[in-house]
Short mmCIF file of C-alpha atoms in Angstrom, two decimals:
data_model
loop_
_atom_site.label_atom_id
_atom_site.label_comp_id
_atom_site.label_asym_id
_atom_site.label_seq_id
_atom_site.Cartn_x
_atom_site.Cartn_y
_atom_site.Cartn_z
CA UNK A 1 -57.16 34.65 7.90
CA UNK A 2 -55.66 31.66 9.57
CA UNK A 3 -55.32 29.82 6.83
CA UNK A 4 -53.34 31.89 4.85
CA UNK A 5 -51.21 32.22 7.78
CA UNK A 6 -50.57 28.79 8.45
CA UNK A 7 -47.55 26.87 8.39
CA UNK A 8 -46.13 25.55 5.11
CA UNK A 9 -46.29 21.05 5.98
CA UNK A 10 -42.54 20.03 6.04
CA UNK A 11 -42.06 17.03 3.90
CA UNK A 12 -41.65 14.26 5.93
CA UNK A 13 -38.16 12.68 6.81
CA UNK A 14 -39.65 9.19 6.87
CA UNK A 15 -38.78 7.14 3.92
CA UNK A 16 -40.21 4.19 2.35
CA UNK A 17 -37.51 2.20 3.70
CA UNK A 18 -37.78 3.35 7.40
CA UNK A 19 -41.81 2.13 6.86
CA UNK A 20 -40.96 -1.11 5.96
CA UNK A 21 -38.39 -1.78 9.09
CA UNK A 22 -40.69 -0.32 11.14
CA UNK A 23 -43.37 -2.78 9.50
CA UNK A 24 -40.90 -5.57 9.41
CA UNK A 25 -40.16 -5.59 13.87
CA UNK A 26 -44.24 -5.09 14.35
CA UNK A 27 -44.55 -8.05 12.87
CA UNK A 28 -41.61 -9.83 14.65
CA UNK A 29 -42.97 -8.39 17.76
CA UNK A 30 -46.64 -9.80 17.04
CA UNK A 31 -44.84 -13.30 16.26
CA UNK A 32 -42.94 -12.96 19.59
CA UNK A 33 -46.05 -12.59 21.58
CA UNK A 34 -47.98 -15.47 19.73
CA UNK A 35 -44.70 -18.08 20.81
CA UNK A 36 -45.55 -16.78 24.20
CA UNK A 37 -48.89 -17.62 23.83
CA UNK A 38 -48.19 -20.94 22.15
CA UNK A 39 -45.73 -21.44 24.75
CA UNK A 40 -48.00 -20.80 27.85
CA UNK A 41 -50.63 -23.31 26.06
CA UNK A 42 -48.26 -26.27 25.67
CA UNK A 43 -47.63 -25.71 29.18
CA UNK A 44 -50.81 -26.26 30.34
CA UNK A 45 -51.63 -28.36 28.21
CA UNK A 46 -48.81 -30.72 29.20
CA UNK A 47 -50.52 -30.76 32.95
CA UNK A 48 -53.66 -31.52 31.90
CA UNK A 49 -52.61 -34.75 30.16
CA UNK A 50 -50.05 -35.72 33.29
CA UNK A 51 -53.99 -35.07 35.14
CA UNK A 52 -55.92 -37.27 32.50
CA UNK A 53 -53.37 -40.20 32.49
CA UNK A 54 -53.53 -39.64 36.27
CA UNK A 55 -57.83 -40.14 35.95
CA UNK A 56 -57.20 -43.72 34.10
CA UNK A 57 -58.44 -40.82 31.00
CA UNK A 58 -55.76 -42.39 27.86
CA UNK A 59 -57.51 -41.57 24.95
CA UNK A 60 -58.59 -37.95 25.79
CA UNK A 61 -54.69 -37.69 27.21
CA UNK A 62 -53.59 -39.10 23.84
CA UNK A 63 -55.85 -36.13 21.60
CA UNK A 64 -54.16 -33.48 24.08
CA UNK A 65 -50.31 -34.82 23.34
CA UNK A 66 -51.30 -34.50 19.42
CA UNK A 67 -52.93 -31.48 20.07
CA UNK A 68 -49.30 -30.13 22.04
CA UNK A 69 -47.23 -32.00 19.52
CA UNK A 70 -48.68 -29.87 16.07
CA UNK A 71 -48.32 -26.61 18.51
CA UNK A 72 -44.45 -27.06 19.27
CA UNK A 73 -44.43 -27.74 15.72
CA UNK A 74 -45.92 -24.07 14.77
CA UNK A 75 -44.07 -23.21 17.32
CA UNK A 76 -40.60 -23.92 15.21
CA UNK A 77 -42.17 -22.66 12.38
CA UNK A 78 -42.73 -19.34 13.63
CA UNK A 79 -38.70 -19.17 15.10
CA UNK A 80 -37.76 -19.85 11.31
CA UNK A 81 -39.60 -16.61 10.15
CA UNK A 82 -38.50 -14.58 12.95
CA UNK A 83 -34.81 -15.62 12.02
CA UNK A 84 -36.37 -14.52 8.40
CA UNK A 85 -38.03 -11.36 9.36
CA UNK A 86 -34.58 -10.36 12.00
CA UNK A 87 -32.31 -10.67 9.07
CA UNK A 88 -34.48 -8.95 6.92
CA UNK A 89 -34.62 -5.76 9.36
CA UNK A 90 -30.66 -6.05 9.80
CA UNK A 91 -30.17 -5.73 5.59
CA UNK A 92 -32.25 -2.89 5.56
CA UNK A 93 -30.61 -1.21 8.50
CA UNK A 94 -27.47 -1.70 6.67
CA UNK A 95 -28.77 -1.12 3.33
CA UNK A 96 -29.98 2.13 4.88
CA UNK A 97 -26.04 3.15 6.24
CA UNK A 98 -24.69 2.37 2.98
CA UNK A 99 -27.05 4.45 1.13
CA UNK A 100 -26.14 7.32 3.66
CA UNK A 101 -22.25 6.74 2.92
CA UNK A 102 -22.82 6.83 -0.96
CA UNK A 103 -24.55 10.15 -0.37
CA UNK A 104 -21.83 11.75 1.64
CA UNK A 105 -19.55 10.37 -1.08
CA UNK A 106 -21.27 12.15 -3.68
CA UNK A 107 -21.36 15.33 -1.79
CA UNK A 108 -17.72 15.33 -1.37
CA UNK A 109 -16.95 14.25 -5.07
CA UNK A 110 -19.57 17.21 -5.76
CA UNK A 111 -16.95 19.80 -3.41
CA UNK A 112 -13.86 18.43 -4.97
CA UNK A 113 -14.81 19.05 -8.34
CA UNK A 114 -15.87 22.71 -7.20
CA UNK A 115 -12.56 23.37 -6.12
CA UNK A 116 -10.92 21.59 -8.90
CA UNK A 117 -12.79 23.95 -11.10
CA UNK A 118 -11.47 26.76 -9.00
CA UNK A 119 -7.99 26.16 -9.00
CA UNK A 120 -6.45 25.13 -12.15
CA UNK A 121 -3.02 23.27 -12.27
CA UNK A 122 -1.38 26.50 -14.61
CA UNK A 123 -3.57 28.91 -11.37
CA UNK A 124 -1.34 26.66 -8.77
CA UNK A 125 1.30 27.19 -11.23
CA UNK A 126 1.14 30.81 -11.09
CA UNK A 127 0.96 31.43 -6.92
CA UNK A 128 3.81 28.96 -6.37
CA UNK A 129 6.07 30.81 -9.00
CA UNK A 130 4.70 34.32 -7.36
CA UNK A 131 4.96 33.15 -3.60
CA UNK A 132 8.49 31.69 -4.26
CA UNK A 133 9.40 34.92 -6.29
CA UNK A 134 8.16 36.68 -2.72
CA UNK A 135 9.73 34.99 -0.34
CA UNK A 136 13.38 35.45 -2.36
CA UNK A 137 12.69 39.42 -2.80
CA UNK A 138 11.95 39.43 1.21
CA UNK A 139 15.30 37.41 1.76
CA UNK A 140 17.16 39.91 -0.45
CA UNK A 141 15.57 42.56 1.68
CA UNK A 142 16.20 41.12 5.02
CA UNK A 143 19.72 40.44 4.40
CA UNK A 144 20.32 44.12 3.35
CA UNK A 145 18.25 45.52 6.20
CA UNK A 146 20.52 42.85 8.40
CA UNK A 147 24.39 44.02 6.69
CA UNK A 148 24.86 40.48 5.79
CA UNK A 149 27.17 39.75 3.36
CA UNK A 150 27.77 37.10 0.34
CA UNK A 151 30.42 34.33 0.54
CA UNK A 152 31.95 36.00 -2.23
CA UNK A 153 31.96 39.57 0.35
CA UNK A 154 33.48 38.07 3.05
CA UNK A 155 36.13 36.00 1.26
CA UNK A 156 36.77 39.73 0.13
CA UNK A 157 36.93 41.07 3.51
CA UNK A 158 39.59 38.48 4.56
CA UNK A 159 41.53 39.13 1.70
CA UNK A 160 41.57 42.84 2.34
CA UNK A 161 42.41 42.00 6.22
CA UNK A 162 45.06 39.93 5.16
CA UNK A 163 47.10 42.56 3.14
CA UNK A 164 46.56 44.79 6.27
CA UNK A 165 48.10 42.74 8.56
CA UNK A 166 51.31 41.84 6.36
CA UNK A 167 51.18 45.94 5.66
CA UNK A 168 51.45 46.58 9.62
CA UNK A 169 54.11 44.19 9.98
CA UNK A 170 56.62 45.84 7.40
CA UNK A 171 55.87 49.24 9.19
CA UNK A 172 56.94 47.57 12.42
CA UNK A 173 60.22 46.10 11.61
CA UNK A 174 63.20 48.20 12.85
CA UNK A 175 65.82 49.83 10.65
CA UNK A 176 69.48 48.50 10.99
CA UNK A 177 71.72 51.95 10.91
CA UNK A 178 74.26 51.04 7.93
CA UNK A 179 77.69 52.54 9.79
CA UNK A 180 76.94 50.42 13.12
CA UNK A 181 79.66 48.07 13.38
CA UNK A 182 79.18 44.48 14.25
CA UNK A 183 81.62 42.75 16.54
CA UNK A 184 82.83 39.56 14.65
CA UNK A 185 81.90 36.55 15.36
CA UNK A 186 84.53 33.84 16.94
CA UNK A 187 85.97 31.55 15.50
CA UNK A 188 86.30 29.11 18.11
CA UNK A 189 83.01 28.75 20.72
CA UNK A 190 84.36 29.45 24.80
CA UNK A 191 83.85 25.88 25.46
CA UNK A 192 86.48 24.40 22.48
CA UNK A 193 88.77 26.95 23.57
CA UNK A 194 88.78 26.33 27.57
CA UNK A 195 89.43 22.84 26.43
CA UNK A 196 92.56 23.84 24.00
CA UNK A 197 93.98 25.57 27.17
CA UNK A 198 93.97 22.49 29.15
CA UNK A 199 95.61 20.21 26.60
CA UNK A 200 98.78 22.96 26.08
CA UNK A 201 98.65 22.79 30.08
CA UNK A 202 99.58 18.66 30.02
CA UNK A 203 101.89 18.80 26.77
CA UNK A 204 103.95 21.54 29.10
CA UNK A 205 104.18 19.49 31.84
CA UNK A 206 105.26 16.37 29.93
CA UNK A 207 107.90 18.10 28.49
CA UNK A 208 109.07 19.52 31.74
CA UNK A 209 109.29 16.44 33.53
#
């Protein structure tokens, strides 16, 4: 019963890629600990000559500095491939985030073309036309819900308010009775005539005296 019950295996998420870094820094890390090794040796192996020269012991001190001299040499062998294997691991890496990119680039190309497919330029077309043909219907609405008028209204309105006002000014003007008299109107003003006075005044005198 179990077994018909069990759990369909997800595929794993581990690609062949993701194998081959992780094979790639095992082997960096294995080369890592050998230098150590090699390292550690040449060490030692440095004393114990200093120790045989020391013991009058030349030739056996002589095999030990050829022996140390062909390890530092594997030694900068092995720092060449791990320069190898590191940028090896970093393409891959990389590889790996580019490959990642193209997908997502895909998948949006893939959603664009869905909604191209969906909306049609003579579609657009058709809801700009109908949402501008809306929003000038709920204008017309709005201003005749609001009592506002056209320029061409209110120029009318003025016009109208105009002739009013010119009307209520006629009305107001008073009537002049036609059988009132009017007093006529000197010839002379007061001033030319005070001054007329005062010449006769000296020509009388003249002649007097």
């Amino acid at each position: 019963m179990g077994i018909f019950f069990a759990k369909k295996k997800q595929p794993s998420r581990v690609t062949e890629q993701d194998k081959a870094i992780l094979q790639l820094k095992q082997t960096r890390d294995k080369i890592k600990q050998y230098q150590r090794r090699i390292e550690q040796n040449l060490e030692k192996e440095r004393l114990l000559a200093k120790k045989l020269i020391q013991n009058k012991q030349k030739e056996r001190a002589l095999l030990l500095l050829r022996k140390k001299k062909f390890q530092e040499q594997v030694l900068s062998k092995t720092d060449g491939q791990l320069e190898n294997l590191e940028h090896m691991v970093h393409d891959l890496e990389f590889a790996q985030v580019e490959l990642k990119v193209v997908d997502g680039l895909k998948v949006g190309n893939a959603a664009l073309k869905k909604l191209h497919d969906l909306l049609s330029i003579e579609e657009i077309e058709k809801v700009m036309d109908e949402t501008k043909e809306g929003i000038d219907k709920q204008k017309e609405i709005d201003e005749l819900l609001s009592g506002e008028l056209t320029t061409e209204d209110e120029s009318e309105v003025e016009a109208e308010l105009d002739a009013l006002l010119a009307a209520e000014v006629e009305e107001n003007i008073p009537e002049v009775p036609k059988d009132v008299v009017l007093p006529d109107v000197p010839e002379e003003l007061p001033e030319k005539k005070k001054d007329r006075a005062k010449e006769e005044t000296r020509e009388r005198v003249a002649l007097e005296a």
